Coordinates of C-alpha atoms and ligand atoms in Angstrom, one line a residue:
X19 CA -8.6 9.0 -9.9
X20 CA -6.7 11.8 -8.4
X21 CA -3.0 11.5 -8.6
X22 CA -2.2 13.9 -5.8
X23 CA -1.3 12.6 -2.3
X24 CA -4.0 10.8 -0.5
X25 CA -2.8 12.0 2.9
X26 CA -0.7 15.0 3.8
X27 CA 0.7 15.6 7.2
X28 CA 2.1 19.1 7.3
X29 CA 4.4 20.4 10.0
X30 CA 2.4 18.7 12.8
X31 CA 3.2 19.1 16.4
X32 CA 1.1 17.3 19.0
X33 CA 1.0 17.8 22.7
X34 CA -0.8 15.6 25.2
X35 CA -2.3 17.5 28.1
X36 CA -1.4 20.9 26.9
X37 CA -1.6 23.6 29.6
X38 CA -1.3 21.0 32.4
X39 CA 1.6 20.6 34.8
X40 CA 3.2 17.9 32.6
X41 CA 2.4 18.3 28.9
X42 CA 4.0 15.7 26.6
X43 CA 5.2 16.8 23.2
X44 CA 4.6 13.6 21.2
X45 CA 5.1 14.9 17.7
X46 CA 7.5 17.6 16.6
X47 CA 7.1 19.3 13.2
X48 CA 6.2 16.1 11.4
X49 CA 5.8 16.1 7.6
X50 CA 4.6 13.1 5.8
X51 CA 3.0 12.5 2.4
X52 CA 1.2 9.3 1.6
X53 CA 0.4 8.4 -2.0
X54 CA -2.2 6.0 -3.3
X55 CA -0.9 2.5 -3.4
X56 CA 1.8 3.1 -0.9
X57 CA 2.8 0.5 1.7
X58 CA 4.4 2.7 4.3
X59 CA 6.0 1.1 7.4
X60 CA 6.7 3.1 10.5
X61 CA 9.3 1.9 13.0
X62 CA 10.9 3.5 16.1
X63 CA 11.3 2.9 19.8
X64 CA 8.5 2.8 22.4
X65 CA 7.2 6.3 22.9
X66 CA 8.7 7.7 19.7
X67 CA 5.3 8.9 18.5
X68 CA 4.2 6.2 16.1
X69 CA 0.7 5.7 17.4
X70 CA 0.2 9.4 18.0
X71 CA 1.1 10.0 14.3
X72 CA -1.2 7.3 12.9
X73 CA -4.1 8.5 15.1
X74 CA -3.8 11.8 13.2
X75 CA -4.6 10.0 9.9
X76 CA -8.2 9.5 10.7
X77 CA -8.9 12.4 13.0
X78 CA -8.7 10.3 16.2
X79 CA -6.3 13.0 17.2
X80 CA -6.1 16.6 15.9
X81 CA -2.9 18.5 15.5
X82 CA -1.9 21.0 18.2
X83 CA -0.1 22.8 15.4
X84 CA 0.1 22.1 11.7
X85 CA -2.5 20.4 9.5
X86 CA -3.5 16.9 8.3
X87 CA -5.3 16.6 5.0
X88 CA -7.0 13.4 3.9
X89 CA -8.2 13.4 0.3
X90 CA -8.2 17.1 0.4
X91 CA -10.2 17.3 3.6
X92 CA -8.8 19.1 6.7
X93 CA -9.1 16.7 9.7
X94 CA -9.9 19.6 11.9
X95 CA -13.2 20.3 10.0
X96 CA -15.9 18.5 12.0
X97 CA -18.0 18.2 8.8
X98 CA -15.5 15.8 7.3
X99 CA -14.8 13.5 10.3
X100 CA -17.2 10.8 9.1
X101 CA -15.8 10.9 5.5
X102 CA -12.3 10.8 6.8
X103 CA -13.0 7.8 9.2
X104 CA -14.6 6.0 6.3
X105 CA -11.5 6.7 4.1
X106 CA -8.9 5.7 6.7
X107 CA -9.6 2.5 8.6
X108 CA -7.7 1.4 11.7
X109 CA -6.6 -2.0 12.9
X110 CA -5.2 -2.1 16.4
X111 CA -3.0 -4.4 18.4
X112 CA -5.4 -6.6 20.4
X113 CA -7.7 -8.6 18.2
X114 CA -10.0 -9.3 21.2
X115 CA -10.9 -5.7 21.5
X116 CA -11.9 -5.4 17.9
X117 CA -14.3 -8.3 17.5
X118 CA -17.9 -7.0 18.2
X119 CA -20.1 -10.0 17.2
X120 CA -20.1 -13.6 18.2
X121 CA -20.2 -15.0 14.6
X122 CA -17.5 -14.2 12.1
X123 CA -19.7 -13.0 9.3
X124 CA -21.8 -10.8 11.6
X125 CA -18.7 -9.2 12.8
X126 CA -17.6 -8.2 9.3
X127 CA -21.1 -7.0 8.5
X128 CA -21.2 -4.7 11.4
X129 CA -19.5 -1.8 9.7
X130 CA -21.2 -1.8 6.4
X131 CA -24.6 -2.3 8.1
X132 CA -23.9 0.8 10.1
X133 CA -23.3 2.7 6.9
X134 CA -26.9 1.9 6.0
X135 CA -26.1 -0.1 3.0
X136 CA -28.7 -2.4 1.5
X137 CA -28.5 -6.1 2.7
X138 CA -27.3 -7.4 -0.7
X139 CA -24.4 -4.9 -0.8
X140 CA -23.5 -5.8 2.8
X141 CA -23.5 -9.5 1.9
X142 CA -21.3 -8.8 -1.2
X143 CA -18.8 -6.9 0.9
X144 CA -18.7 -9.5 3.6
X145 CA -18.0 -12.2 1.1
X146 CA -15.4 -10.2 -0.6
X147 CA -13.6 -9.0 2.5
X148 CA -13.6 -12.5 4.1
X149 CA -12.2 -13.8 0.8
X150 CA -9.4 -11.3 0.7
X151 CA -8.3 -12.3 4.3
X152 CA -8.7 -16.0 3.6
X153 CA -11.5 -16.5 6.2
X154 CA -14.4 -17.2 3.9
X155 CA -14.5 -20.9 5.0
X156 CA -14.8 -19.8 8.6
X157 CA -17.7 -17.3 8.1
X158 CA -20.2 -19.3 10.3
X159 CA -17.8 -19.9 13.1
X160 CA -17.9 -18.4 16.6
X161 CA -15.4 -15.5 16.7
X162 CA -14.1 -16.4 20.1
X163 CA -13.0 -19.9 19.0
X164 CA -10.6 -18.5 16.3
X165 CA -6.8 -18.2 16.8
X166 CA -5.4 -14.8 17.4
X167 CA -4.1 -14.6 13.8
X168 CA -7.5 -15.5 12.5
X169 CA -9.2 -13.0 14.7
X170 CA -6.9 -10.3 13.5
X171 CA -7.7 -11.2 9.9
X172 CA -11.4 -10.9 10.7
X173 CA -10.7 -7.5 12.2
X174 CA -9.0 -6.6 9.0
X175 CA -11.9 -7.9 7.0
X176 CA -14.2 -5.7 9.1
X177 CA -12.2 -2.6 8.2
X178 CA -11.9 -3.7 4.6
X179 CA -15.7 -4.1 4.3
X180 CA -16.0 -0.4 4.8
X181 CA -14.0 0.0 1.5
X182 CA -11.5 2.5 2.9
X183 CA -8.8 4.0 0.7
X184 CA -6.2 3.6 3.5
X185 CA -5.8 0.9 6.1
X186 CA -3.6 1.7 9.1
X187 CA -2.3 -1.2 11.2
X188 CA -0.8 -0.2 14.5
X189 CA 1.3 -3.1 15.7
X190 CA -1.5 -5.5 14.6
X191 CA 0.9 -8.4 14.5
X192 CA 2.4 -7.8 18.0
X193 CA 0.2 -10.2 19.9
X194 CA 0.4 -13.0 17.4
X195 CA 2.6 -16.1 17.2
X196 CA 4.9 -16.4 14.2
X197 CA 2.3 -18.3 12.2
X198 CA -0.4 -15.8 12.9
X199 CA 2.0 -13.0 12.0
X200 CA 2.9 -14.5 8.6
X201 CA -0.9 -15.0 7.9
X202 CA -1.6 -11.3 8.6
X203 CA 1.5 -10.1 6.7
X204 CA 0.4 -12.1 3.7
X205 CA -3.1 -10.6 4.0
X206 CA -1.7 -7.1 4.2
X207 CA 0.4 -7.7 1.1
X208 CA -2.6 -8.9 -0.8
X209 CA -4.7 -5.9 0.3
X210 CA -2.0 -3.6 -1.0
X211 CA -0.9 -5.4 -4.2
X212 CA -4.2 -7.0 -5.4
X213 CA -6.9 -4.7 -4.0
X214 CA -5.0 -1.5 -4.3
X215 CA -5.5 -0.5 -0.7
X216 CA -3.0 2.1 0.6
X217 CA -1.3 0.6 3.8
X218 CA 0.3 2.2 6.8
X219 CA 1.8 -0.3 9.2
X220 CA 3.5 0.4 12.5
X221 CA 5.7 -2.4 13.7
X222 CA 8.6 -3.4 15.9
X223 CA 9.5 -6.3 13.6
X224 CA 12.2 -5.3 11.1
X225 CA 11.3 -8.4 9.1
X226 CA 7.9 -6.6 8.5
X227 CA 9.5 -3.3 7.6
X228 CA 11.0 -4.7 4.4
X229 CA 7.4 -5.5 3.1
X230 CA 6.7 -1.9 2.4
X231 CA 7.8 0.4 -0.4
X232 CA 8.6 3.1 2.1
X233 CA 10.0 3.1 5.6
X234 CA 9.8 5.9 8.1
X235 CA 11.9 5.9 11.3
X236 CA 10.7 7.9 14.2
X237 CA 12.6 9.1 17.3
X238 CA 11.4 11.4 20.0
X239 CA 8.4 12.6 18.0
X240 CA 10.4 13.3 14.8
X241 CA 10.8 11.5 11.5
X242 CA 14.6 10.9 11.4
X243 CA 14.9 8.7 8.4
X244 CA 12.7 8.0 5.4
X245 CA 13.2 6.1 2.2
X246 CA 12.8 2.7 0.5
X247 CA 13.6 -0.2 2.9
X248 CA 16.9 -0.6 1.1
X249 CA 17.8 3.0 1.5
X250 CA 16.9 3.1 5.2
X251 CA 18.3 -0.3 6.2
X252 CA 21.6 0.3 4.4
X253 CA 22.3 2.9 7.1
X254 CA 23.2 0.1 9.5
X255 CA 25.6 2.1 11.7
X256 CA 23.1 5.0 12.2
X257 CA 20.4 2.6 13.1
X258 CA 22.6 0.8 15.6
X259 CA 23.5 4.1 17.2
X260 CA 19.8 4.7 17.6
X261 CA 19.6 1.2 19.2
X262 CA 17.3 0.0 16.4
X263 CA 17.6 -3.3 14.7
X264 CA 18.1 -3.9 11.0
X265 CA 16.5 -6.9 9.3
X266 CA 18.7 -10.0 10.0
X267 CA 19.5 -10.7 6.3
X268 CA 20.7 -7.0 6.0
X269 CA 22.8 -7.5 9.1
X270 CA 24.4 -10.6 7.6
X271 CA 25.0 -9.0 4.2
X272 CA 26.5 -5.9 5.9
X273 CA 28.9 -8.1 7.8
X274 CA 29.8 -10.1 4.7
X275 CA 30.4 -6.8 2.9
X276 CA 33.0 -5.9 5.5
X277 CA 34.9 -9.1 4.7
X278 CA 34.4 -8.9 1.0
X279 CA 33.7 -5.4 -0.2
X280 CA 32.2 -6.7 -3.5
X281 CA 29.4 -8.4 -1.5
X282 CA 26.4 -6.1 -1.5
X283 CA 25.8 -4.5 2.0
X284 CA 22.1 -3.9 1.7
X285 CA 20.3 -7.2 1.0
X286 CA 16.9 -7.3 2.6
X287 CA 15.6 -10.8 2.5
X288 CA 16.8 -14.3 3.0
X289 CA 16.0 -15.0 -0.6
X290 CA 18.3 -12.1 -1.8
X291 CA 21.2 -13.4 0.4
X292 CA 20.8 -17.0 -0.9
X293 CA 20.6 -15.8 -4.5
X294 CA 23.8 -13.7 -4.1
X295 CA 25.7 -16.6 -2.4
X296 CA 24.5 -19.0 -5.2
X297 CA 25.5 -16.5 -7.8
X298 CA 29.0 -16.6 -6.4
X299 CA 29.1 -20.3 -6.7
X300 CA 28.3 -21.0 -3.0
X301 CA 31.3 -19.2 -1.4
X302 CA 31.7 -15.7 0.0
X303 CA 35.4 -16.1 0.7
Ligands
LIG409 N1 -2.9 9.4 26.2 C1 -1.7 9.9 26.5 N2 -1.6 10.9 27.4 C2 -0.4 11.4 27.7 N3 0.8 11.1 27.0 C3 0.7 10.1 26.1 C4 -0.6 9.5 25.8 N4 -0.3 8.6 24.8 C5 1.0 8.6 24.5 N5 1.6 9.5 25.3 C6 3.0 9.9 25.3 O1 3.3 10.4 24.0 C7 4.6 9.9 23.5 C8 4.4 9.2 22.2 O2 3.6 8.0 22.5 P1 3.1 7.0 21.3 O3 2.1 6.1 22.0 O4 2.7 7.8 20.2 O5 4.5 6.3 21.0 P2 4.7 4.9 20.2 O6 5.8 5.1 19.3 O7 3.4 4.5 19.5 O8 5.1 3.9 21.3 P3 4.9 2.3 21.4 O9 5.9 1.6 20.6 O10 5.1 2.0 22.9 O11 3.5 2.0 21.0 C9 5.2 9.1 24.7 O12 6.0 9.9 25.4 C10 3.9 8.7 25.4 O13 4.2 8.5 26.8
LIG410 MG1 2.2 2.7 19.7

């Protein structure tokens, strides 16, 4: 297996409607490297360029300037588009727009069938993919009767059945209730940790941003912060200045740190905060 980056975004600028009366510069000189096994989370305000960036990862958009390389293939090379689309699968926000068949297992089979795979291989992949997302018991059900969270997991299975190297999820939990959101998060975690799929997730929920091993913050078409969740979210004041949230446990630990400087300022999860408080014998004062 190659150890080099799986995706490289090099100095990409992207302009919608170039040459028109009102061109929009949506990306400005963006550099981003994705390694195999990464779970990269992208956050940023509405219109900061997150969707535009991820659409470059599978050649849905091509750079106005700069280059995007996927497994050594230039996304501008038309010969590679199919290979690139097979390597980088996309899951979008609205599960209803992604379900194509009336029965769950047919929906998941749709992609691999279109690859021209033999029926036994399609069957194997459908079972595997439905198993990974925890939907195997529902394989015979009517897709439209599923909850939004279940539909989104079927959509993920459909992408997974194509055996992509990378799965990109663009706000794929945004339309779900908290239960559905947790189901999908758990699924993404499993894809990444157990199946070795490289994940790129765009989200507005900071609680989801701590799931990744890397976080990127975008503003006005630029990457303005990058690092591990702890590195990024410890920059509480800068994030507040950008009017971005930090995860609630981090907010709490940051405020406790102000009262007691020996309390760590950069805890990410409820578990970490509880553990720290217990370690101190239950008191922070
Ligand atoms: N099809 C389009 N035509 C013209 N401009 C567009 C188009 N899509 C996006 N834009 C503009 O490009 C910029 C970046 O948009 P983009 O959708 O990438 O942001 P985003 O971070 O994904 O936002 P959101 O959080 O709302 O999904 C915005 O100014 C947006 O208005
Ligand atoms: Mg978007």
